[in-house]
C-alpha cells in the first residue's frame, strides 16, 4: 500500500502514541502496508505497562502461553516462557526481543511524550506536538496509550511534608527499592498491592496495609512452566489461539456451563475447592452465572470469605479482610500468599474505610486522628483507567473541539475505535471495546488488524478521512451499557466505571464479550464500514 497522494502531504502516514504491546504491533503491521510510521514513547524503553510497573511481585495473571502475540508463528515457536504466569522482567524482555526481532526500534522515538494532537480540517492532517517542543504532521494517529497507564494519585493533604520516599506501583524506580529495616505503609489493596504486599512484608521491619475496600483474591499457584506442556501448546498454537478467541474474555478461564444455583451445596464446594487448589483465573469461571445472578454470586463470595477465616489466625483481622461487595465486580485478584501475610507479626491491617486517611505528615500518615509513623509510603492506588492517558493529551478534532470536552460526561467511541468529530484518530482498545475484560494481547491484535484493513480500504477508495458517525456511536454506547446492565458489574465502585477517580463520570467503559465484538466488527467491515463516514480532506463526511 503506498502513501496517500494528496495535495497536503504530511510528513508521516501514521503517528503511533505508545510502545507497549499495542504500539509495537501497530508499528509492525502498518509498516508492513508500506506506510511511513513513527512511534512516540514517553518512557526510555519499550514495553508500556511492563516498562513502568516494576513493583515487587509484578506479574501477569493471564497465563504466559496466552499472554503473548499470535501474529508471528515464528515468534510463537522461538520464545520460551519459564513460568505459568510470567513475571514483569520476563514480559519486558519478551517485548524487547519483539522490538529487535522485527527491527522496530528505528521507528520508535523514546523519551518523547506527546503533548497535543490537533486536527487540521483543511489539510486533513494531524499536527502532533511532543514534550520537546517538536512538531510533526501525520495522516492518521493511533493512540496505543494503554488502558491502565495514567497513575491515580489521590491528593492527600500534607503530601509534600512527608520526609521519606513515596512510590507509586505504576511508576516504580528502575533500580528497585530495598525495604529492609524500614517501616512501610501500602495504600490500597487492588491487584498491584496484592502482589507487592507479601514481598514487601518479607523485607520490611513493619508493614501497615491501608485497606479501604477488602478484595477478593484467589491463589495464583504460579509455578515453573512444564516444558512438555509448552511443547504441546506450541504444536497446536493456531488452534489454541482460535479456541481462546471463542472465549468471552479471549482467554481460557475454563468456564463451566452450570449455574451455581443448580449445584448442590456439596457439589458447589467441590467445584470451588478444585478451582481454588488449581489456582488462577479459572476460579471466576466456576459457574456460569456468578456475574449474572446475585444469589449465585453470593455462593462464591461466601466461599472466599470462609477461606479467609481458615487462613488468617486473628479473627478480627480475618473479619476486616472479608470483602462484602459483589464477588469479582471489581477485578478478581490472584495472589501468592496474600492472606497468609496477615499472620506475620510485622504486618498490621488498617481500616481506612472506617478511618479515612486524613493527611500525610512529616513522619507518616494520620487516620482516625492517630498518626502511623513510617519511613516509606507506597501508593498502590491504581490508575485513571481507560480515559486517563488520553485526557492528559490535548487532543482536538473538528472545529477545535477537545476530546476532554467531548468526553466530559463519559467516553464516547464507536466500537471503542473512533470518536465522532475526530477523523483518522484510532483508539487501541478504547472505551467501548472488550479491552480490559479480555486478554489484552488478543484484543490489541484484533484492533490493529481492523485498523490496517480500514486503511487499506480507504486507500483503494481514494478517501482521505474516516470517522465514526454520531448515530452509530450513540447506538453502540447504548448497547455497551445495556450489556453491562444485564450483569452485576455496575453494582460496585470499580475503575471499570471510573468510580475510583474523584469527579470522573460513572460510565461502564469496557464491552463485555470478545467473540460477539469480533463478529460485530466483521459485520461492520462486510457492510462497507457501516457506521463510519468517509470523506476527502476539506469536504463534508459521507456515510459509508
Ligand atoms: P486498583 O485495582 O484500582 O486498586 C487501587 C487500590 O487503592 C484500591 O484498593 C483502592 O481502594 C485504593 N485506593 C485508591 N484511592 C484511595 C484512597 N484515597 N484512600 C485509600 N485507598 C485508596 O489498582 P491496581 O491494584 O493498580 O490495579 C489496577 C488494574 O491493573 C487491575 O485491576 C488489573 O486490571 C491491572 N493489574 C493487573 C495485574 C495482574 O495481571 N496481575 C497486576 C496489577 C494490576 P477502593 O477499592 O476502595 O477504591
Coordinates of C-alpha atoms and ligand atoms in Angstrom, one line a residue:
X1 CA 0.0 0.0 0.0
X2 CA 1.5 3.3 -1.0
X3 CA 1.3 6.6 1.0
X4 CA -1.7 8.7 0.2
X5 CA -1.1 11.2 -2.6
X6 CA -3.0 14.4 -1.6
X7 CA -2.1 18.0 -2.2
X8 CA -1.3 18.2 1.6
X9 CA 1.2 15.5 2.1
X10 CA 2.0 15.1 5.8
X11 CA 5.5 14.1 6.9
X12 CA 4.3 10.8 8.2
X13 CA 1.4 8.5 7.3
X14 CA 0.9 7.3 10.9
X15 CA 1.9 8.5 14.3
X16 CA 1.5 5.8 17.0
X17 CA 1.5 7.0 20.6
X18 CA 3.0 4.4 22.9
X19 CA 5.4 1.5 22.5
X20 CA 3.7 -1.2 24.6
X21 CA 2.1 -4.3 23.3
X22 CA -0.3 -2.2 21.2
X23 CA 2.2 0.3 19.8
X24 CA 4.8 -2.3 18.8
X25 CA 2.3 -4.4 16.9
X26 CA 0.7 -1.3 15.3
X27 CA 4.1 -0.3 14.0
X28 CA 5.0 -3.7 12.6
X29 CA 1.6 -4.2 11.0
X30 CA 1.2 -0.7 9.5
X31 CA 4.8 -0.5 8.3
X32 CA 4.1 -3.8 6.6
X33 CA 1.5 -1.9 4.5
X34 CA 4.2 0.3 3.2
X35 CA 3.2 3.2 5.4
X36 CA 5.7 5.6 7.0
X37 CA 5.1 5.2 10.7
X38 CA 6.7 6.7 13.8
X39 CA 6.1 5.7 17.4
X40 CA 6.4 8.2 20.2
X41 CA 7.0 6.7 23.6
X42 CA 7.3 8.7 26.9
X43 CA 9.4 6.0 28.6
X44 CA 13.1 5.5 27.9
X45 CA 12.4 1.9 26.8
X46 CA 9.7 -0.1 25.0
X47 CA 7.2 -2.2 27.0
X48 CA 4.4 0.2 28.1
X49 CA 2.8 -1.2 31.2
X50 CA 5.6 -3.7 31.6
X51 CA 8.2 -0.9 31.4
X52 CA 6.6 1.2 34.2
X53 CA 5.2 -1.4 36.6
X54 CA 8.2 -2.8 38.3
X55 CA 7.0 -3.2 41.8
X56 CA 7.9 -6.3 43.7
X57 CA 5.9 -9.3 42.7
X58 CA 4.6 -7.8 39.5
X59 CA 3.5 -10.4 37.1
X60 CA 0.7 -11.1 34.6
X61 CA -2.4 -13.1 35.7
X62 CA -3.2 -14.4 32.2
X63 CA -1.1 -17.5 31.5
X64 CA 2.1 -16.8 29.6
X65 CA 1.3 -19.1 26.7
X66 CA -1.8 -17.0 26.1
X67 CA -0.5 -13.5 27.0
X68 CA 1.8 -13.2 24.0
X69 CA 1.5 -12.2 20.4
X70 CA -0.1 -14.6 17.9
X71 CA 0.7 -12.6 14.7
X72 CA 4.0 -14.4 14.1
X73 CA 4.2 -18.2 14.2
X74 CA 8.0 -18.0 14.2
X75 CA 7.9 -15.8 17.3
X76 CA 5.5 -18.1 19.0
X77 CA 7.8 -21.0 18.4
X78 CA 11.1 -19.5 19.3
X79 CA 10.1 -17.8 22.6
X80 CA 10.2 -19.9 25.7
X81 CA 8.2 -18.9 28.8
X82 CA 9.6 -20.1 32.1
X83 CA 6.6 -19.8 34.4
X84 CA 2.8 -20.3 34.3
X85 CA 2.4 -16.6 34.9
X86 CA 5.2 -14.5 33.5
X87 CA 6.9 -12.0 35.7
X88 CA 7.3 -8.4 34.7
X89 CA 11.0 -8.7 33.9
X90 CA 10.3 -11.7 31.6
X91 CA 7.5 -9.9 29.7
X92 CA 9.7 -6.9 29.4
X93 CA 12.5 -9.0 27.8
X94 CA 9.9 -10.6 25.5
X95 CA 8.8 -7.1 24.3
X96 CA 12.4 -6.0 23.8
X97 CA 13.0 -9.2 21.9
X98 CA 10.0 -8.4 19.7
X99 CA 11.3 -4.8 19.1
X100 CA 14.7 -6.3 17.9
X101 CA 13.4 -9.2 16.0
X102 CA 11.0 -7.1 13.9
X103 CA 13.5 -4.2 13.6
X104 CA 11.1 -1.9 15.2
X105 CA 13.5 0.4 17.1
X106 CA 14.4 2.5 14.1
X107 CA 10.9 4.0 14.0
X108 CA 10.5 4.4 17.8
X109 CA 11.4 7.7 19.4
X110 CA 11.8 7.0 23.1
X111 CA 11.7 9.6 25.9
X112 CA 9.2 11.6 24.0
X113 CA 5.8 12.5 25.4
X114 CA 3.1 13.5 23.0
X115 CA 1.5 16.7 24.5
X116 CA -1.0 17.6 21.8
X117 CA -2.7 16.2 18.7
X118 CA -4.6 18.8 16.7
X119 CA -6.7 18.0 13.6
X120 CA -6.4 20.5 10.7
X121 CA -9.7 20.4 8.7
X122 CA -8.2 22.0 5.6
X123 CA -5.3 19.6 5.1
X124 CA -7.0 16.6 6.8
X125 CA -3.8 16.1 8.7
X126 CA -3.0 15.8 12.4
X127 CA -0.4 18.1 13.9
X128 CA 1.4 16.3 16.7
X129 CA 3.3 18.2 19.3
X130 CA 5.8 16.5 21.6
X131 CA 7.2 17.5 25.0
X132 CA 10.5 18.6 23.5
X133 CA 8.6 21.2 21.5
X134 CA 9.0 19.4 18.2
X135 CA 6.0 19.0 15.8
X136 CA 5.2 16.5 13.1
X137 CA 2.2 16.0 10.8
X138 CA 0.6 12.7 10.0
X139 CA -2.5 11.5 8.2
X140 CA -3.5 9.1 10.9
X141 CA -3.0 8.8 14.6
X142 CA -3.1 5.5 16.6
X143 CA -3.5 6.0 20.3
X144 CA -1.7 3.0 21.8
X145 CA -1.6 4.7 25.2
X146 CA -2.8 1.8 27.3
X147 CA -5.9 1.4 29.5
X148 CA -4.0 1.4 32.8
X149 CA -1.2 3.8 32.3
X150 CA -2.1 7.1 33.9
X151 CA -1.5 6.7 37.7
X152 CA -4.2 7.7 40.1
X153 CA -2.6 9.6 42.9
X154 CA -5.2 10.7 45.5
X155 CA -4.2 14.2 46.6
X156 CA -3.8 13.7 50.4
X157 CA -3.3 16.9 52.3
X158 CA 0.3 17.3 53.6
X159 CA 1.8 15.1 50.9
X160 CA 4.8 17.4 50.4
X161 CA 5.5 17.4 54.1
X162 CA 6.3 13.6 54.3
X163 CA 10.0 13.3 54.8
X164 CA 10.5 9.8 53.4
X165 CA 10.2 8.4 49.8
X166 CA 6.7 8.0 48.2
X167 CA 6.4 5.4 45.5
X168 CA 3.5 4.6 43.1
X169 CA 3.4 0.9 41.9
X170 CA 2.8 2.1 38.3
X171 CA 6.0 4.3 38.4
X172 CA 8.4 2.1 40.3
X173 CA 12.1 3.1 40.4
X174 CA 14.1 1.1 37.9
X175 CA 16.9 0.4 40.3
X176 CA 14.4 -1.3 42.7
X177 CA 13.7 -0.5 46.3
X178 CA 15.1 -2.2 49.4
X179 CA 12.6 -2.0 52.3
X180 CA 14.9 -3.8 54.7
X181 CA 14.7 -2.3 58.2
X182 CA 12.1 0.2 57.1
X183 CA 8.6 0.9 58.3
X184 CA 6.3 0.9 55.3
X185 CA 2.7 1.9 54.5
X186 CA 1.0 0.5 51.4
X187 CA -2.2 2.4 50.5
X188 CA -4.6 0.2 48.5
X189 CA -5.4 -3.5 48.2
X190 CA -6.1 -3.9 44.5
X191 CA -4.2 -6.3 42.1
X192 CA -0.9 -4.4 42.4
X193 CA -1.0 -4.2 46.2
X194 CA -2.0 -7.8 46.5
X195 CA 1.1 -8.8 44.5
X196 CA 3.5 -6.4 46.3
X197 CA 2.4 -6.8 49.9
X198 CA 3.7 -10.3 50.6
X199 CA 7.1 -9.4 49.3
X200 CA 7.4 -6.1 51.0
X201 CA 6.3 -7.8 54.2
X202 CA 9.2 -10.2 54.0
X203 CA 11.7 -7.3 53.8
X204 CA 10.2 -4.5 55.9
X205 CA 10.7 -4.1 59.6
X206 CA 6.9 -3.3 59.8
X207 CA 4.3 -3.1 57.1
X208 CA 1.0 -1.2 57.5
X209 CA -1.6 -2.2 54.9
X210 CA -4.2 0.6 54.5
X211 CA -7.3 -1.0 53.2
X212 CA -10.4 0.9 52.1
X213 CA -12.2 -1.9 50.3
X214 CA -11.3 -5.6 51.1
X215 CA -10.5 -7.5 47.9
X216 CA -11.5 -10.9 46.7
X217 CA -8.3 -12.7 45.8
X218 CA -7.7 -16.4 45.0
X219 CA -4.3 -18.2 44.9
X220 CA -2.4 -17.8 41.6
X221 CA -0.5 -21.0 42.2
X222 CA 2.2 -19.8 39.9
X223 CA 4.8 -22.5 39.0
X224 CA 7.6 -23.2 36.6
X225 CA 6.1 -24.0 33.2
X226 CA 6.4 -27.6 32.3
X227 CA 8.4 -27.9 29.1
X228 CA 6.1 -30.7 27.9
X229 CA 3.1 -28.5 28.4
X230 CA 4.7 -25.7 26.5
X231 CA 5.7 -28.1 23.6
X232 CA 2.1 -29.4 23.5
X233 CA 0.7 -25.9 23.1
X234 CA 3.3 -24.9 20.5
X235 CA 2.5 -27.9 18.4
X236 CA -1.1 -26.7 18.1
X237 CA -0.7 -22.9 18.6
X238 CA -3.1 -21.8 15.8
X239 CA -5.9 -24.0 17.2
X240 CA -5.1 -23.0 20.7
X241 CA -5.4 -19.3 19.8
X242 CA -8.6 -19.9 17.9
X243 CA -10.0 -21.6 20.9
X244 CA -9.1 -18.7 23.1
X245 CA -10.8 -16.2 20.7
X246 CA -14.0 -18.1 21.2
X247 CA -14.0 -17.4 24.9
X248 CA -15.8 -14.4 26.4
X249 CA -12.5 -13.0 27.6
X250 CA -10.3 -14.2 24.8
X251 CA -8.6 -16.4 27.4
X252 CA -9.2 -19.9 28.8
X253 CA -10.9 -19.4 32.1
X254 CA -12.3 -22.9 31.7
X255 CA -15.8 -21.6 32.4
X256 CA -18.4 -24.2 33.2
X257 CA -21.9 -24.0 31.8
X258 CA -23.7 -24.9 35.0
X259 CA -25.5 -22.4 37.2
X260 CA -24.2 -22.1 40.8
X261 CA -27.8 -22.5 41.9
X262 CA -28.3 -25.8 40.1
X263 CA -25.5 -27.4 42.0
X264 CA -26.0 -28.9 45.5
X265 CA -24.0 -27.2 48.3
X266 CA -21.6 -30.2 48.3
X267 CA -21.1 -30.1 44.6
X268 CA -20.5 -26.3 44.7
X269 CA -18.0 -26.7 47.5
X270 CA -16.2 -29.4 45.4
X271 CA -16.0 -27.2 42.3
X272 CA -14.8 -24.2 44.3
X273 CA -12.2 -26.3 46.2
X274 CA -10.9 -27.8 43.0
X275 CA -10.5 -24.4 41.3
X276 CA -9.1 -22.8 44.5
X277 CA -6.5 -25.6 44.5
X278 CA -5.7 -25.3 40.8
X279 CA -5.3 -21.5 41.2
X280 CA -5.7 -18.7 38.8
X281 CA -8.5 -17.2 36.8
X282 CA -10.4 -20.5 36.4
X283 CA -12.0 -19.7 39.8
X284 CA -14.0 -16.9 38.2
X285 CA -15.4 -19.5 35.7
X286 CA -16.6 -21.9 38.4
X287 CA -20.2 -21.4 37.4
X288 CA -21.9 -19.6 34.5
X289 CA -24.0 -17.1 36.5
X290 CA -21.5 -15.7 39.0
X291 CA -21.7 -12.3 37.4
X292 CA -25.3 -12.5 36.4
X293 CA -27.2 -13.6 39.4
X294 CA -26.7 -12.1 42.9
X295 CA -27.6 -15.4 44.7
X296 CA -25.1 -17.3 42.6
X297 CA -22.6 -14.6 43.2
X298 CA -23.1 -14.9 46.9
X299 CA -22.0 -18.5 46.9
X300 CA -18.6 -17.6 45.5
X301 CA -18.3 -14.6 47.9
X302 CA -19.2 -16.9 50.9
X303 CA -16.6 -19.4 49.8
X304 CA -13.8 -16.9 49.6
X305 CA -14.8 -15.5 53.0
X306 CA -14.7 -19.0 54.5
X307 CA -11.2 -19.5 53.1
X308 CA -10.1 -16.2 54.7
X309 CA -11.3 -17.5 58.1
X310 CA -9.3 -20.7 57.6
X311 CA -6.1 -18.9 56.7
X312 CA -6.0 -15.8 58.9
X313 CA -5.4 -16.6 62.5
X314 CA -6.5 -13.4 64.2
X315 CA -10.3 -13.4 63.9
X316 CA -10.6 -9.6 64.0
X317 CA -8.1 -9.2 61.1
X318 CA -9.9 -12.0 59.2
X319 CA -13.2 -10.2 59.5
X320 CA -11.7 -7.0 58.2
X321 CA -10.2 -8.8 55.3
X322 CA -13.5 -10.2 54.2
X323 CA -15.0 -8.4 51.2
X324 CA -18.7 -7.5 51.3
X325 CA -19.2 -6.3 47.8
X326 CA -20.4 -8.4 44.8
X327 CA -17.8 -11.1 44.0
X328 CA -15.5 -10.2 41.0
X329 CA -17.4 -7.0 40.4
X330 CA -14.1 -5.2 40.9
X331 CA -11.5 -7.2 39.1
X332 CA -10.7 -10.5 40.8
X333 CA -7.1 -10.7 42.1
X334 CA -4.7 -13.6 42.1
X335 CA -2.1 -13.8 44.8
X336 CA 0.8 -15.6 46.2
X337 CA 0.4 -15.8 50.0
X338 CA -1.6 -12.6 50.4
X339 CA -3.9 -13.7 53.2
X340 CA -1.1 -15.6 55.0
X341 CA 0.9 -12.4 55.1
X342 CA -1.5 -11.1 57.8
X343 CA -0.3 -13.9 60.1
X344 CA 3.1 -12.2 60.2
X345 CA 3.9 -10.3 63.4
X346 CA 5.3 -7.4 61.4
X347 CA 2.1 -6.7 59.4
X348 CA -0.9 -4.6 60.5
X349 CA -4.1 -4.1 58.6
X350 CA -5.5 -0.6 58.9
X351 CA -9.1 0.0 58.0
X352 CA -9.2 3.3 56.2
X353 CA -12.9 2.9 55.3
X354 CA -13.8 3.4 58.9
X355 CA -11.0 6.0 59.4
X356 CA -10.0 7.6 56.1
X357 CA -6.5 8.9 55.6
X358 CA -6.7 12.5 56.8
X359 CA -3.3 13.6 55.8
X360 CA 0.3 12.7 55.2
X361 CA 2.6 14.1 57.9
X362 CA 6.4 14.6 58.0
X363 CA 6.7 11.2 59.7
X364 CA 3.9 9.2 58.3
X365 CA 0.1 9.4 57.9
X366 CA -2.8 10.3 60.0
X367 CA -6.0 8.2 60.0
X368 CA -8.8 8.5 62.6
X369 CA -6.9 11.2 64.5
X370 CA -4.0 8.7 65.1
X371 CA -0.5 9.0 63.5
X372 CA 1.1 6.0 62.0
X373 CA 4.9 6.5 61.7
X374 CA 6.5 5.1 58.6
X375 CA 9.7 5.6 56.7
X376 CA 8.3 4.9 53.2
X377 CA 4.8 5.1 51.6
X378 CA 3.7 3.0 48.6
X379 CA 0.7 4.3 46.7
X380 CA -0.9 1.2 45.2
X381 CA -3.9 3.4 44.3
X382 CA -4.3 2.3 40.7
X383 CA -5.0 4.3 37.5
X384 CA -7.3 6.8 35.9
X385 CA -8.3 3.9 33.7
X386 CA -9.2 3.8 30.0
X387 CA -9.5 7.6 29.6
X388 CA -6.7 9.0 31.8
X389 CA -3.9 8.6 29.3
X390 CA -6.0 10.2 26.5
X391 CA -7.3 13.1 28.6
X392 CA -3.8 14.0 29.6
X393 CA -3.0 14.8 25.9
X394 CA -4.6 17.9 24.3
X395 CA -6.5 16.1 21.5
X396 CA -8.5 18.4 19.3
X397 CA -10.8 17.3 16.4
X398 CA -13.1 19.1 14.0
X399 CA -13.9 22.7 15.0
X400 CA -11.0 22.6 17.5
X401 CA -13.2 20.5 19.9
X402 CA -11.2 19.0 22.7
X403 CA -11.6 15.2 23.3
X404 CA -11.7 16.1 27.1
X405 CA -14.9 18.2 26.4
X406 CA -16.4 15.6 24.0
X407 CA -16.0 13.0 26.8
X408 CA -16.9 15.3 29.7
X409 CA -19.9 13.1 30.6
X410 CA -18.0 9.9 29.9
X411 CA -16.1 8.5 27.0
X412 CA -17.9 8.1 23.7
X413 CA -16.4 5.9 20.9
X414 CA -17.9 3.7 18.2
X415 CA -16.7 0.2 18.8
X416 CA -14.2 1.7 21.1
X417 CA -12.2 2.5 18.0
X418 CA -13.1 6.0 16.8
X419 CA -14.9 9.1 18.2
X420 CA -17.2 11.2 16.2
X421 CA -15.6 14.5 15.3
X422 CA -12.1 13.1 15.4
X423 CA -11.3 11.8 12.0
X424 CA -8.4 9.4 11.4
X425 CA -7.8 9.1 15.1
X426 CA -7.9 5.5 16.1
X427 CA -8.0 4.3 19.7
X428 CA -6.4 0.9 20.5
X429 CA -8.6 -1.0 23.0
X430 CA -10.5 2.2 23.7
X431 CA -13.6 2.6 25.9
X432 CA -16.5 0.6 24.4
X433 CA -14.2 -2.2 23.3
X434 CA -13.6 -5.5 25.2
X435 CA -10.1 -4.4 26.2
X436 CA -9.6 -4.8 30.0
X437 CA -12.2 -7.6 30.2
X438 CA -10.1 -9.7 27.9
X439 CA -6.6 -11.0 27.3
X440 CA -5.3 -7.6 26.2
X441 CA -2.9 -9.0 23.6
X442 CA -5.7 -10.7 21.7
X443 CA -7.8 -7.5 21.8
X444 CA -4.8 -5.4 20.7
X445 CA -4.1 -7.7 17.7
X446 CA -7.8 -7.6 16.7
X447 CA -7.9 -3.8 16.8
X448 CA -4.6 -3.3 14.9
X449 CA -5.8 -5.7 12.2
X450 CA -9.1 -3.8 12.0
X451 CA -7.2 -0.5 11.6
X452 CA -4.9 -2.0 9.0
X453 CA -7.8 -3.3 7.0
X454 CA -9.5 0.0 7.2
X455 CA -6.5 2.0 5.9
X456 CA -6.2 -0.4 3.0
X457 CA -9.9 0.0 2.2
X458 CA -9.6 3.8 2.3
X459 CA -6.6 3.7 0.0
X460 CA -8.5 1.7 -2.6
X461 CA -11.4 4.2 -2.3
X462 CA -9.3 7.3 -2.6
X463 CA -10.8 8.7 0.6
X464 CA -8.6 10.6 3.0
X465 CA -10.6 10.6 6.1
X466 CA -12.7 8.2 8.1
X467 CA -14.6 8.9 11.3
X468 CA -17.4 7.5 13.4
X469 CA -20.9 8.7 12.7
X470 CA -22.6 10.2 15.8
X471 CA -25.6 8.0 15.3
X472 CA -23.7 4.7 15.2
X473 CA -21.6 5.9 18.2
X474 CA -24.7 6.7 20.2
X475 CA -26.3 3.3 19.4
X476 CA -23.1 1.5 20.2
X477 CA -22.8 3.1 23.6
X478 CA -26.4 2.3 24.4
X479 CA -25.6 -1.3 23.5
X480 CA -22.4 -1.4 25.7
X481 CA -24.4 -0.1 28.6
X482 CA -27.3 -2.5 28.0
X483 CA -24.9 -5.4 28.1
X484 CA -23.2 -4.2 31.3
X485 CA -26.5 -3.6 32.9
X486 CA -27.5 -7.2 32.3
X487 CA -24.6 -8.2 34.6
X488 CA -23.6 -7.4 38.2
X489 CA -20.6 -5.3 37.0
X490 CA -22.3 -1.9 37.6
X491 CA -23.0 -2.8 41.2
X492 CA -19.8 -1.7 42.8
X493 CA -17.4 1.3 42.6
X494 CA -14.8 -0.2 40.3
X495 CA -12.4 1.5 37.9
X496 CA -14.4 -0.1 35.1
X497 CA -16.9 2.6 36.0
X498 CA -14.4 5.4 36.6
X499 CA -15.6 5.3 40.2
X500 CA -12.0 5.2 41.7
X501 CA -11.2 8.8 40.5
X502 CA -12.9 11.7 42.2
X503 CA -15.2 13.6 39.8
X504 CA -15.0 11.1 37.0
X505 CA -18.4 10.4 35.4
X506 CA -19.8 7.0 36.3
X507 CA -20.0 5.1 33.0
X508 CA -19.2 1.5 32.4
X509 CA -16.3 1.6 29.9
X510 CA -15.4 -1.8 28.6
X511 CA -17.5 -4.0 26.4
X512 CA -18.3 -7.5 27.6
X513 CA -17.7 -10.4 25.2
X514 CA -14.9 -10.7 22.8
X515 CA -16.5 -13.2 20.3
X516 CA -19.6 -11.0 19.9
X517 CA -17.5 -7.9 19.5
X518 CA -15.3 -9.5 16.8
X519 CA -18.4 -10.7 14.9
X520 CA -19.8 -7.2 15.1
X521 CA -16.6 -5.7 13.7
X522 CA -16.6 -8.2 10.9
X523 CA -20.2 -7.3 10.0
X524 CA -19.3 -3.6 10.0
X525 CA -16.5 -4.3 7.5
X526 CA -18.6 -6.5 5.3
X527 CA -21.2 -3.7 5.2
X528 CA -18.6 -1.3 3.9
X529 CA -17.5 0.1 7.2
X530 CA -21.1 0.7 8.4
X531 CA -21.4 3.4 11.0
X532 CA -18.2 5.1 9.8
X533 CA -18.2 8.1 7.4
X534 CA -15.6 8.7 4.8
X535 CA -14.6 11.9 3.1
X536 CA -11.9 13.8 1.4
X537 CA -9.9 16.5 3.3
X538 CA -11.8 19.8 3.2
X539 CA -15.1 18.2 2.2
X540 CA -18.1 17.1 4.4
X541 CA -18.1 13.5 5.6
X542 CA -20.4 11.0 3.7
X543 CA -22.0 7.9 5.3
X544 CA -20.0 4.8 4.5
Ligands
LIG1 P1 -6.9 -0.8 41.7 O1 -7.3 -2.1 41.5 O2 -7.6 0.4 41.3 O3 -6.6 -0.6 43.3 C1 -6.4 0.6 43.9 C2 -6.5 0.4 45.4 O4 -6.2 1.7 46.0 C3 -7.9 0.0 45.9 O5 -7.7 -0.8 46.9 C4 -8.5 1.4 46.3 O6 -9.5 1.3 47.2 C5 -7.2 2.0 46.9 N1 -7.4 3.5 47.0 C6 -7.5 4.4 45.9 N2 -7.6 5.6 46.4 C7 -7.6 5.5 47.8 C8 -7.7 6.4 48.8 N3 -7.9 7.8 48.6 N4 -7.6 6.0 50.1 C9 -7.5 4.7 50.3 N5 -7.4 3.8 49.4 C10 -7.4 4.2 48.1 O7 -5.4 -0.5 41.2 P2 -4.2 -1.6 40.9 O8 -4.1 -2.5 42.0 O9 -3.0 -0.9 40.4 O10 -4.8 -2.5 39.7 C11 -5.4 -1.8 38.6 C12 -5.6 -2.8 37.5 O11 -4.4 -3.1 36.8 C13 -6.1 -4.2 37.9 O12 -7.5 -4.2 38.2 C14 -5.7 -5.0 36.7 O13 -6.6 -4.9 35.7 C15 -4.3 -4.4 36.4 N6 -3.3 -5.2 37.1 C16 -3.1 -6.5 36.7 C17 -2.2 -7.2 37.4 C18 -2.0 -8.6 37.0 O14 -2.1 -9.0 35.9 N7 -1.8 -9.4 38.0 C19 -1.4 -6.6 38.4 C20 -1.6 -5.3 38.7 C21 -2.6 -4.6 38.1 P3 -11.0 1.2 46.7 O15 -11.2 -0.2 46.2 O16 -11.8 1.5 47.9 O17 -11.2 2.2 45.7

